[in-house]
Structures are given as structure tokens and as C-alpha cells.
Amino acid sequence: MKLIIALLFIVNLSVVFAQEKSSPKIKGYDDITIISDLDDTIKITNVGDTSDMIINGIFREKLFAGSVELYRALVPNNRPYYIVSGSIKYLRSRIEDTLDDNRMPKAEIILKELHDGNTRDYKIRKIKKIISETSGSFILLGDDTEYDPDVLLAIKSEFPERVIGTYIRSIRGRTLEAPLKSYLTVYEVAYEEVKAGRMDKAALPEIEETLLKSKEKLLLPPYISCELYPELSKRMSSTLSQKVKEICHKKEFY
């Protein structure tokens, strides 16, 4: 009898080790730095409309739904990350207040000086400096309103091994060049990070719940194109996909 029990114990132990060996390990973000744009990536701004951009930039403090949950998952344990924005430095206190009021993780915020030249070159220069002075790998986030696709591609080209993720929020519905990945909601970013083994899949339900409870204007503001919805919906949960589809139909964007 004791021999049988001992054999059963060994068999069960072997099964446990086999399961642990076959289960994907979460790499986490201990050696990964996040560099993100602000306007129309985290903050609802509408850069494409000058008057709306000024009003949103100065008087409104709305972030895209799920931004807090996503960035907390990307920068756990108060790890440092960077926000590189084309906004001028005179808006610093306003930007800091907006992020603090919305309980975003603390970031090193880099804003544009008057002598910094055009926004594209300024962003490339600042991001290259961060990467050159920081060890490890990088995940970059931006949007498709202006220069971010070009910026992220230029950075990826110069640091192909160190830049391991490039995400662009789809505002205008632009088709992007690989390896850039478009997203309408932050869920698709989390989905890709879980797929890459860097984020625990337990983060997905919390992000999904936040998005499902959010107001439509925070999930998909009126100025956002739904042109890429059919493709991006494949990386959404079925419930979230249905909500986004209903919003897009209301807008008659596709």
C-alpha cells in the first residue's frame, strides 16, 4: 500500500512539473521601458482640429478609457517611464495636473521647447537620447494623427533589437507599415502584450470591464475613424467588439 501511495505521489509530482514546464512564463517589464506620446494617445485632444485641440489642451482633462489600467499594467511597481509630447513646455503644470487627477502612473514628461524645431525631428531626437542612455528594451506608443508612425518606424529602424513593441492608436484610420500595430482601444495593446508573454492575462478582464463601463465619448470620441474596426475587432473580446461596433454604426463611420 505504501509503495502504491509513493508511486502515485511521484506521478502527481511529475504531472505538476510537466505543466509548469509547458506553461508560458510571464517575462514582465523589469527590463522594459515604456515611451509614450500624450495627445490622442493617452489624452483626448483631437490634434487634427486646431480649435478643438486648443480647447481640449487647455480646458479639458479627459483620458481615453482604460489608459490608467493599461499604463499601470505596463509600468508596475512605479517603474519609470517617459511621455514625449509635442506640447509646449508652458503646459507642463496643466499636463501634470491632468495625469495626477486621473491617477496615471508617474512619468518623466518631456515637452517641446521653442528651439526644438519640427515635432517629428524633435521626437526622434528625444527618444533616441532616452534609449541611448537607458539599458534594456523599449515599447513605444503613439497615434496616427501626425508624425508618430514615422517617428516609431525611424526609432525601430535604428534600434531593431531593443524596440520590441510599437503601438499606434488609430485616430484617422491610416493603414500602417509593419511592425507598427494599430489599436482603437487599449484592449488590443494588452492583448498583444499578453500574446508576447510580457503581461499577465489576468490584466485583460480588468481592462475589458473598464472599457465596457466607460462612456462612449471616452472609448471612441466622435472624431475617431472606425475604418480599421473590422481588422482590429479580431483582437478585442467579443463583448467589447460588439460595443465598439454599435458605437461605430451610430457614427456611420463604416
PDB file of C-alpha atoms in Angstrom:
ATOM      1  CA  MET A   1       0.000   0.000   0.000  1.00  0.00           C
ATOM      2  CA  LYS A   2       2.809   2.412   0.912  1.00  0.00           C
ATOM      3  CA  LEU A   3       4.508   1.587  -2.374  1.00  0.00           C
ATOM      4  CA  ILE A   4       1.325   2.445  -4.307  1.00  0.00           C
ATOM      5  CA  ILE A   5       0.954   5.783  -2.450  1.00  0.00           C
ATOM      6  CA  ALA A   6       4.594   6.605  -3.122  1.00  0.00           C
ATOM      7  CA  LEU A   7       4.190   5.855  -6.815  1.00  0.00           C
ATOM      8  CA  LEU A   8       1.043   7.989  -7.013  1.00  0.00           C
ATOM      9  CA  PHE A   9       2.889  10.882  -5.345  1.00  0.00           C
ATOM     10  CA  ILE A  10       5.738  10.634  -7.849  1.00  0.00           C
ATOM     11  CA  VAL A  11       3.296  10.523 -10.769  1.00  0.00           C
ATOM     12  CA  ASN A  12       1.396  13.587  -9.481  1.00  0.00           C
ATOM     13  CA  LEU A  13       4.641  15.461  -8.920  1.00  0.00           C
ATOM     14  CA  SER A  14       5.763  14.644 -12.453  1.00  0.00           C
ATOM     15  CA  VAL A  15       2.471  15.982 -13.839  1.00  0.00           C
ATOM     16  CA  VAL A  16       2.874  19.256 -11.905  1.00  0.00           C
ATOM     17  CA  PHE A  17       6.417  19.782 -13.198  1.00  0.00           C
ATOM     18  CA  ALA A  18       5.300  18.948 -16.737  1.00  0.00           C
ATOM     19  CA  GLN A  19       2.503  21.522 -16.504  1.00  0.00           C
ATOM     20  CA  GLU A  20       4.849  24.187 -15.157  1.00  0.00           C
ATOM     21  CA  LYS A  21       7.333  23.475 -17.916  1.00  0.00           C
ATOM     22  CA  SER A  22       4.696  23.727 -20.633  1.00  0.00           C
ATOM     23  CA  SER A  23       3.020  26.876 -19.258  1.00  0.00           C
ATOM     24  CA  PRO A  24       4.238  30.157 -20.830  1.00  0.00           C
ATOM     25  CA  LYS A  25       6.291  32.225 -18.422  1.00  0.00           C
ATOM     26  CA  ILE A  26       5.467  35.906 -17.984  1.00  0.00           C
ATOM     27  CA  LYS A  27       8.555  37.940 -18.785  1.00  0.00           C
ATOM     28  CA  GLY A  28       7.192  41.101 -17.189  1.00  0.00           C
ATOM     29  CA  TYR A  29       8.576  44.610 -17.565  1.00  0.00           C
ATOM     30  CA  ASP A  30      11.595  44.578 -15.258  1.00  0.00           C
ATOM     31  CA  ASP A  31      13.944  45.304 -18.159  1.00  0.00           C
ATOM     32  CA  ILE A  32      11.480  47.163 -20.416  1.00  0.00           C
ATOM     33  CA  THR A  33      10.955  50.924 -20.586  1.00  0.00           C
ATOM     34  CA  ILE A  34       7.747  52.483 -21.909  1.00  0.00           C
ATOM     35  CA  ILE A  35       7.952  55.637 -24.055  1.00  0.00           C
ATOM     36  CA  SER A  36       4.592  57.150 -24.953  1.00  0.00           C
ATOM     37  CA  ASP A  37       3.088  60.109 -26.736  1.00  0.00           C
ATOM     38  CA  LEU A  38       0.405  62.082 -24.870  1.00  0.00           C
ATOM     39  CA  ASP A  39      -2.138  63.862 -27.073  1.00  0.00           C
ATOM     40  CA  ASP A  40      -4.512  61.458 -28.833  1.00  0.00           C
ATOM     41  CA  THR A  41      -2.545  58.546 -27.409  1.00  0.00           C
ATOM     42  CA  ILE A  42      -3.400  58.942 -23.721  1.00  0.00           C
ATOM     43  CA  LYS A  43      -5.281  62.238 -23.639  1.00  0.00           C
ATOM     44  CA  ILE A  44      -8.318  63.055 -25.774  1.00  0.00           C
ATOM     45  CA  THR A  45      -7.175  66.107 -27.745  1.00  0.00           C
ATOM     46  CA  ASN A  46      -8.195  65.981 -31.443  1.00  0.00           C
ATOM     47  CA  VAL A  47      -4.905  67.315 -32.817  1.00  0.00           C
ATOM     48  CA  GLY A  48      -6.399  67.375 -36.320  1.00  0.00           C
ATOM     49  CA  ASP A  49      -8.759  70.232 -35.393  1.00  0.00           C
ATOM     50  CA  THR A  50      -6.916  73.349 -34.218  1.00  0.00           C
ATOM     51  CA  SER A  51      -9.793  74.945 -32.289  1.00  0.00           C
ATOM     52  CA  ASP A  52     -10.809  71.654 -30.679  1.00  0.00           C
ATOM     53  CA  MET A  53      -7.166  70.913 -29.857  1.00  0.00           C
ATOM     54  CA  ILE A  54      -6.771  74.248 -28.043  1.00  0.00           C
ATOM     55  CA  ILE A  55      -9.975  73.757 -26.050  1.00  0.00           C
ATOM     56  CA  ASN A  56      -9.102  70.165 -25.122  1.00  0.00           C
ATOM     57  CA  GLY A  57      -5.494  71.066 -24.376  1.00  0.00           C
ATOM     58  CA  ILE A  58      -6.291  73.902 -22.017  1.00  0.00           C
ATOM     59  CA  PHE A  59      -9.757  73.309 -20.582  1.00  0.00           C
ATOM     60  CA  ARG A  60     -10.441  69.564 -20.666  1.00  0.00           C
ATOM     61  CA  GLU A  61      -8.776  66.733 -18.782  1.00  0.00           C
ATOM     62  CA  LYS A  62     -10.227  63.604 -20.349  1.00  0.00           C
ATOM     63  CA  LEU A  63      -8.147  60.495 -20.960  1.00  0.00           C
ATOM     64  CA  PHE A  64      -9.065  57.650 -23.267  1.00  0.00           C
ATOM     65  CA  ALA A  65     -10.943  54.916 -21.437  1.00  0.00           C
ATOM     66  CA  GLY A  66      -8.659  52.284 -19.959  1.00  0.00           C
ATOM     67  CA  SER A  67      -5.485  54.375 -20.175  1.00  0.00           C
ATOM     68  CA  VAL A  68      -4.870  54.235 -16.439  1.00  0.00           C
ATOM     69  CA  GLU A  69      -5.359  50.462 -16.273  1.00  0.00           C
ATOM     70  CA  LEU A  70      -3.158  49.802 -19.298  1.00  0.00           C
ATOM     71  CA  TYR A  71      -0.258  52.003 -18.196  1.00  0.00           C
ATOM     72  CA  ARG A  72      -0.382  50.651 -14.655  1.00  0.00           C
ATOM     73  CA  ALA A  73      -0.018  47.179 -16.152  1.00  0.00           C
ATOM     74  CA  LEU A  74       2.823  48.348 -18.408  1.00  0.00           C
ATOM     75  CA  VAL A  75       4.725  50.113 -15.609  1.00  0.00           C
ATOM     76  CA  PRO A  76       4.133  48.039 -12.447  1.00  0.00           C
ATOM     77  CA  ASN A  77       5.649  48.923  -9.079  1.00  0.00           C
ATOM     78  CA  ASN A  78       6.119  52.579 -10.065  1.00  0.00           C
ATOM     79  CA  ARG A  79       8.739  51.753 -12.670  1.00  0.00           C
ATOM     80  CA  PRO A  80       9.904  54.872 -14.551  1.00  0.00           C
ATOM     81  CA  TYR A  81       8.521  55.579 -17.994  1.00  0.00           C
ATOM     82  CA  TYR A  82       8.539  58.515 -20.377  1.00  0.00           C
ATOM     83  CA  ILE A  83       5.949  60.708 -22.048  1.00  0.00           C
ATOM     84  CA  VAL A  84       7.459  62.526 -25.021  1.00  0.00           C
ATOM     85  CA  SER A  85       4.965  65.113 -26.226  1.00  0.00           C
ATOM     86  CA  GLY A  86       4.885  67.778 -28.905  1.00  0.00           C
ATOM     87  CA  SER A  87       3.065  70.065 -26.474  1.00  0.00           C
ATOM     88  CA  ILE A  88       4.995  73.161 -25.426  1.00  0.00           C
ATOM     89  CA  LYS A  89       6.674  73.290 -22.022  1.00  0.00           C
ATOM     90  CA  TYR A  90       4.358  76.079 -20.812  1.00  0.00           C
ATOM     91  CA  LEU A  91       1.591  73.475 -20.489  1.00  0.00           C
ATOM     92  CA  ARG A  92       3.607  71.323 -18.074  1.00  0.00           C
ATOM     93  CA  SER A  93       1.653  72.124 -14.920  1.00  0.00           C
ATOM     94  CA  ARG A  94      -1.648  71.574 -16.744  1.00  0.00           C
ATOM     95  CA  ILE A  95      -0.482  68.235 -18.128  1.00  0.00           C
ATOM     96  CA  GLU A  96       0.882  67.084 -14.772  1.00  0.00           C
ATOM     97  CA  ASP A  97      -2.391  68.013 -13.059  1.00  0.00           C
ATOM     98  CA  THR A  98      -4.406  66.129 -15.689  1.00  0.00           C
ATOM     99  CA  LEU A  99      -2.349  62.960 -15.286  1.00  0.00           C
ATOM    100  CA  ASP A 100      -2.355  63.207 -11.486  1.00  0.00           C
ATOM    101  CA  ASP A 101      -6.103  63.884 -11.301  1.00  0.00           C
ATOM    102  CA  ASN A 102      -6.728  60.778 -13.416  1.00  0.00           C
ATOM    103  CA  ARG A 103      -4.315  58.720 -11.249  1.00  0.00           C
ATOM    104  CA  MET A 104      -1.959  57.875 -14.071  1.00  0.00           C
ATOM    105  CA  PRO A 105       1.405  56.388 -13.028  1.00  0.00           C
ATOM    106  CA  LYS A 106       4.114  58.991 -12.538  1.00  0.00           C
ATOM    107  CA  ALA A 107       6.060  59.678 -15.728  1.00  0.00           C
ATOM    108  CA  GLU A 108       9.107  61.631 -16.803  1.00  0.00           C
ATOM    109  CA  ILE A 109       7.411  64.218 -19.039  1.00  0.00           C
ATOM    110  CA  ILE A 110       9.402  65.700 -21.910  1.00  0.00           C
ATOM    111  CA  LEU A 111       7.854  68.724 -23.602  1.00  0.00           C
ATOM    112  CA  LYS A 112       8.865  70.787 -26.588  1.00  0.00           C
ATOM    113  CA  GLU A 113      10.969  73.924 -26.316  1.00  0.00           C
ATOM    114  CA  LEU A 114      10.609  76.785 -28.782  1.00  0.00           C
ATOM    115  CA  HIS A 115      14.035  75.994 -30.255  1.00  0.00           C
ATOM    116  CA  ASP A 116      13.290  72.272 -30.754  1.00  0.00           C
ATOM    117  CA  GLY A 117      12.330  72.615 -34.427  1.00  0.00           C
ATOM    118  CA  ASN A 118       9.695  70.475 -36.127  1.00  0.00           C
ATOM    119  CA  THR A 119       7.854  67.938 -34.000  1.00  0.00           C
ATOM    120  CA  ARG A 120       8.955  64.862 -35.956  1.00  0.00           C
ATOM    121  CA  ASP A 121      12.681  65.521 -35.628  1.00  0.00           C
ATOM    122  CA  TYR A 122      12.298  66.678 -32.024  1.00  0.00           C
ATOM    123  CA  LYS A 123      10.583  63.423 -31.028  1.00  0.00           C
ATOM    124  CA  ILE A 124      13.124  61.250 -32.826  1.00  0.00           C
ATOM    125  CA  ARG A 125      15.961  63.135 -31.154  1.00  0.00           C
ATOM    126  CA  LYS A 126      14.479  62.896 -27.643  1.00  0.00           C
ATOM    127  CA  ILE A 127      13.552  59.216 -27.915  1.00  0.00           C
ATOM    128  CA  LYS A 128      16.965  58.290 -29.311  1.00  0.00           C
ATOM    129  CA  LYS A 129      18.566  60.067 -26.363  1.00  0.00           C
ATOM    130  CA  ILE A 130      16.432  58.111 -23.872  1.00  0.00           C
ATOM    131  CA  ILE A 131      17.271  54.784 -25.497  1.00  0.00           C
ATOM    132  CA  SER A 132      20.971  55.620 -25.728  1.00  0.00           C
ATOM    133  CA  GLU A 133      21.091  56.466 -22.024  1.00  0.00           C
ATOM    134  CA  THR A 134      18.885  53.601 -20.782  1.00  0.00           C
ATOM    135  CA  SER A 135      19.555  49.873 -20.744  1.00  0.00           C
ATOM    136  CA  GLY A 136      17.135  47.140 -21.715  1.00  0.00           C
ATOM    137  CA  SER A 137      14.265  47.017 -24.221  1.00  0.00           C
ATOM    138  CA  PHE A 138      11.554  49.517 -25.153  1.00  0.00           C
ATOM    139  CA  ILE A 139       7.871  49.644 -26.011  1.00  0.00           C
ATOM    140  CA  LEU A 140       6.709  52.768 -27.881  1.00  0.00           C
ATOM    141  CA  LEU A 141       3.154  54.126 -28.126  1.00  0.00           C
ATOM    142  CA  GLY A 142       1.767  56.914 -30.296  1.00  0.00           C
ATOM    143  CA  ASP A 143      -1.114  57.771 -32.623  1.00  0.00           C
ATOM    144  CA  ASP A 144      -1.685  58.321 -36.330  1.00  0.00           C
ATOM    145  CA  THR A 145      -2.765  61.975 -36.306  1.00  0.00           C
ATOM    146  CA  GLU A 146       0.605  63.387 -37.315  1.00  0.00           C
ATOM    147  CA  TYR A 147       4.188  62.122 -37.132  1.00  0.00           C
ATOM    148  CA  ASP A 148       4.197  59.227 -34.674  1.00  0.00           C
ATOM    149  CA  PRO A 149       4.142  56.427 -37.282  1.00  0.00           C
ATOM    150  CA  ASP A 150       7.224  57.921 -38.968  1.00  0.00           C
ATOM    151  CA  VAL A 151       8.884  58.536 -35.605  1.00  0.00           C
ATOM    152  CA  LEU A 152       8.325  54.999 -34.325  1.00  0.00           C
ATOM    153  CA  LEU A 153       9.490  53.446 -37.597  1.00  0.00           C
ATOM    154  CA  ALA A 154      12.663  55.557 -37.538  1.00  0.00           C
ATOM    155  CA  ILE A 155      13.402  54.534 -33.952  1.00  0.00           C
ATOM    156  CA  LYS A 156      12.678  50.869 -34.652  1.00  0.00           C
ATOM    157  CA  SER A 157      14.981  51.004 -37.677  1.00  0.00           C
ATOM    158  CA  GLU A 158      17.835  52.412 -35.597  1.00  0.00           C
ATOM    159  CA  PHE A 159      17.287  50.117 -32.598  1.00  0.00           C
ATOM    160  CA  PRO A 160      15.764  46.972 -34.162  1.00  0.00           C
ATOM    161  CA  GLU A 161      16.690  44.612 -31.332  1.00  0.00           C
ATOM    162  CA  ARG A 162      15.883  46.920 -28.431  1.00  0.00           C
ATOM    163  CA  VAL A 163      12.482  48.202 -29.589  1.00  0.00           C
ATOM    164  CA  ILE A 164      10.188  45.218 -29.043  1.00  0.00           C
ATOM    165  CA  GLY A 165       6.749  46.831 -29.363  1.00  0.00           C
ATOM    166  CA  THR A 166       5.346  49.720 -31.442  1.00  0.00           C
ATOM    167  CA  TYR A 167       1.675  50.643 -30.977  1.00  0.00           C
ATOM    168  CA  ILE A 168      -0.261  53.364 -32.788  1.00  0.00           C
ATOM    169  CA  ARG A 169      -3.745  54.455 -31.717  1.00  0.00           C
ATOM    170  CA  SER A 170      -5.929  54.639 -34.815  1.00  0.00           C
ATOM    171  CA  ILE A 171      -7.457  58.121 -34.948  1.00  0.00           C
ATOM    172  CA  ARG A 172      -7.636  58.678 -38.695  1.00  0.00           C
ATOM    173  CA  GLY A 173      -7.809  55.026 -39.692  1.00  0.00           C
ATOM    174  CA  ARG A 174      -4.475  55.039 -41.504  1.00  0.00           C
ATOM    175  CA  THR A 175      -3.070  51.729 -42.724  1.00  0.00           C
ATOM    176  CA  LEU A 176       0.341  51.352 -41.138  1.00  0.00           C
ATOM    177  CA  GLU A 177       3.602  49.780 -42.178  1.00  0.00           C
ATOM    178  CA  ALA A 178       4.829  46.731 -40.236  1.00  0.00           C
ATOM    179  CA  PRO A 179       5.899  46.298 -37.492  1.00  0.00           C
ATOM    180  CA  LEU A 180       3.582  49.082 -36.270  1.00  0.00           C
ATOM    181  CA  LYS A 181       0.403  47.714 -34.665  1.00  0.00           C
ATOM    182  CA  SER A 182      -2.791  49.780 -34.760  1.00  0.00           C
ATOM    183  CA  TYR A 183      -5.335  49.868 -31.946  1.00  0.00           C
ATOM    184  CA  LEU A 184      -8.717  51.514 -31.361  1.00  0.00           C
ATOM    185  CA  THR A 185      -8.937  50.685 -27.662  1.00  0.00           C
ATOM    186  CA  VAL A 186      -6.242  49.869 -25.136  1.00  0.00           C
ATOM    187  CA  TYR A 187      -7.549  46.299 -25.007  1.00  0.00           C
ATOM    188  CA  GLU A 188      -5.757  45.458 -28.260  1.00  0.00           C
ATOM    189  CA  VAL A 189      -2.432  46.633 -26.791  1.00  0.00           C
ATOM    190  CA  ALA A 190      -2.961  44.493 -23.697  1.00  0.00           C
ATOM    191  CA  TYR A 191      -3.955  41.569 -25.922  1.00  0.00           C
ATOM    192  CA  GLU A 192      -0.702  41.830 -27.883  1.00  0.00           C
ATOM    193  CA  GLU A 193       1.366  42.137 -24.710  1.00  0.00           C
ATOM    194  CA  VAL A 194      -0.284  39.042 -23.226  1.00  0.00           C
ATOM    195  CA  LYS A 195       0.341  37.228 -26.502  1.00  0.00           C
ATOM    196  CA  ALA A 196       4.011  38.257 -26.354  1.00  0.00           C
ATOM    197  CA  GLY A 197       4.272  36.821 -22.843  1.00  0.00           C
ATOM    198  CA  ARG A 198       5.090  40.157 -21.213  1.00  0.00           C
ATOM    199  CA  MET A 199       1.752  40.834 -19.493  1.00  0.00           C
ATOM    200  CA  ASP A 200      -0.268  38.505 -17.272  1.00  0.00           C
ATOM    201  CA  LYS A 201      -3.574  37.644 -18.941  1.00  0.00           C
ATOM    202  CA  ALA A 202      -5.281  38.494 -15.644  1.00  0.00           C
ATOM    203  CA  ALA A 203      -4.958  42.170 -16.687  1.00  0.00           C
ATOM    204  CA  LEU A 204      -7.341  41.686 -19.621  1.00  0.00           C
ATOM    205  CA  PRO A 205     -10.600  41.275 -17.634  1.00  0.00           C
ATOM    206  CA  GLU A 206      -9.951  44.459 -15.638  1.00  0.00           C
ATOM    207  CA  ILE A 207      -9.217  46.454 -18.785  1.00  0.00           C
ATOM    208  CA  GLU A 208     -12.252  44.982 -20.533  1.00  0.00           C
ATOM    209  CA  GLU A 209     -14.537  45.821 -17.604  1.00  0.00           C
ATOM    210  CA  THR A 210     -13.291  49.413 -17.551  1.00  0.00           C
ATOM    211  CA  LEU A 211     -13.902  49.816 -21.282  1.00  0.00           C
ATOM    212  CA  LEU A 212     -17.374  48.262 -21.130  1.00  0.00           C
ATOM    213  CA  LYS A 213     -18.386  50.604 -18.304  1.00  0.00           C
ATOM    214  CA  SER A 214     -16.888  53.698 -19.920  1.00  0.00           C
ATOM    215  CA  LYS A 215     -18.817  56.413 -21.703  1.00  0.00           C
ATOM    216  CA  GLU A 216     -18.827  56.181 -25.479  1.00  0.00           C
ATOM    217  CA  LYS A 217     -17.111  59.560 -25.861  1.00  0.00           C
ATOM    218  CA  LEU A 218     -14.182  58.296 -23.763  1.00  0.00           C
ATOM    219  CA  LEU A 219     -13.947  54.975 -25.555  1.00  0.00           C
ATOM    220  CA  LEU A 220     -14.289  56.329 -29.100  1.00  0.00           C
ATOM    221  CA  PRO A 221     -14.564  60.129 -29.236  1.00  0.00           C
ATOM    222  CA  PRO A 222     -16.593  61.492 -32.187  1.00  0.00           C
ATOM    223  CA  TYR A 223     -13.528  62.488 -34.206  1.00  0.00           C
ATOM    224  CA  ILE A 224     -12.074  58.950 -34.324  1.00  0.00           C
ATOM    225  CA  SER A 225     -12.393  56.912 -37.526  1.00  0.00           C
ATOM    226  CA  CYS A 226     -13.702  53.351 -37.315  1.00  0.00           C
ATOM    227  CA  GLU A 227     -12.209  52.382 -40.666  1.00  0.00           C
ATOM    228  CA  LEU A 228      -9.916  49.752 -39.137  1.00  0.00           C
ATOM    229  CA  TYR A 229     -12.573  48.274 -36.845  1.00  0.00           C
ATOM    230  CA  PRO A 230     -13.149  45.060 -38.882  1.00  0.00           C
ATOM    231  CA  GLU A 231      -9.462  44.173 -38.605  1.00  0.00           C
ATOM    232  CA  LEU A 232      -8.871  45.358 -35.044  1.00  0.00           C
ATOM    233  CA  SER A 233     -12.022  43.703 -33.689  1.00  0.00           C
ATOM    234  CA  LYS A 234     -10.228  40.353 -34.028  1.00  0.00           C
ATOM    235  CA  ARG A 235      -8.038  41.368 -31.083  1.00  0.00           C
ATOM    236  CA  MET A 236     -10.977  42.519 -28.924  1.00  0.00           C
ATOM    237  CA  SER A 237     -13.125  40.406 -26.638  1.00  0.00           C
ATOM    238  CA  SER A 238     -16.484  39.537 -28.188  1.00  0.00           C
ATOM    239  CA  THR A 239     -18.390  41.796 -25.770  1.00  0.00           C
ATOM    240  CA  LEU A 240     -16.072  44.755 -26.330  1.00  0.00           C
ATOM    241  CA  SER A 241     -16.126  44.186 -30.082  1.00  0.00           C
ATOM    242  CA  GLN A 242     -19.918  44.394 -30.038  1.00  0.00           C
ATOM    243  CA  LYS A 243     -19.886  47.651 -28.060  1.00  0.00           C
ATOM    244  CA  VAL A 244     -17.341  49.227 -30.414  1.00  0.00           C
ATOM    245  CA  LYS A 245     -19.339  48.035 -33.421  1.00  0.00           C
ATOM    246  CA  GLU A 246     -22.502  49.670 -32.076  1.00  0.00           C
ATOM    247  CA  ILE A 247     -20.668  52.961 -31.480  1.00  0.00           C
ATOM    248  CA  CYS A 248     -19.220  52.860 -34.989  1.00  0.00           C
ATOM    249  CA  HIS A 249     -22.640  52.206 -36.507  1.00  0.00           C
ATOM    250  CA  LYS A 250     -24.063  55.192 -34.623  1.00  0.00           C
ATOM    251  CA  LYS A 251     -21.333  57.363 -36.072  1.00  0.00           C
ATOM    252  CA  GLU A 252     -21.867  55.865 -39.517  1.00  0.00           C
ATOM    253  CA  PHE A 253     -18.104  55.767 -39.941  1.00  0.00           C
ATOM    254  CA  TYR A 254     -18.009  52.450 -41.717  1.00  0.00           C
TER     255      TYR A 254
END
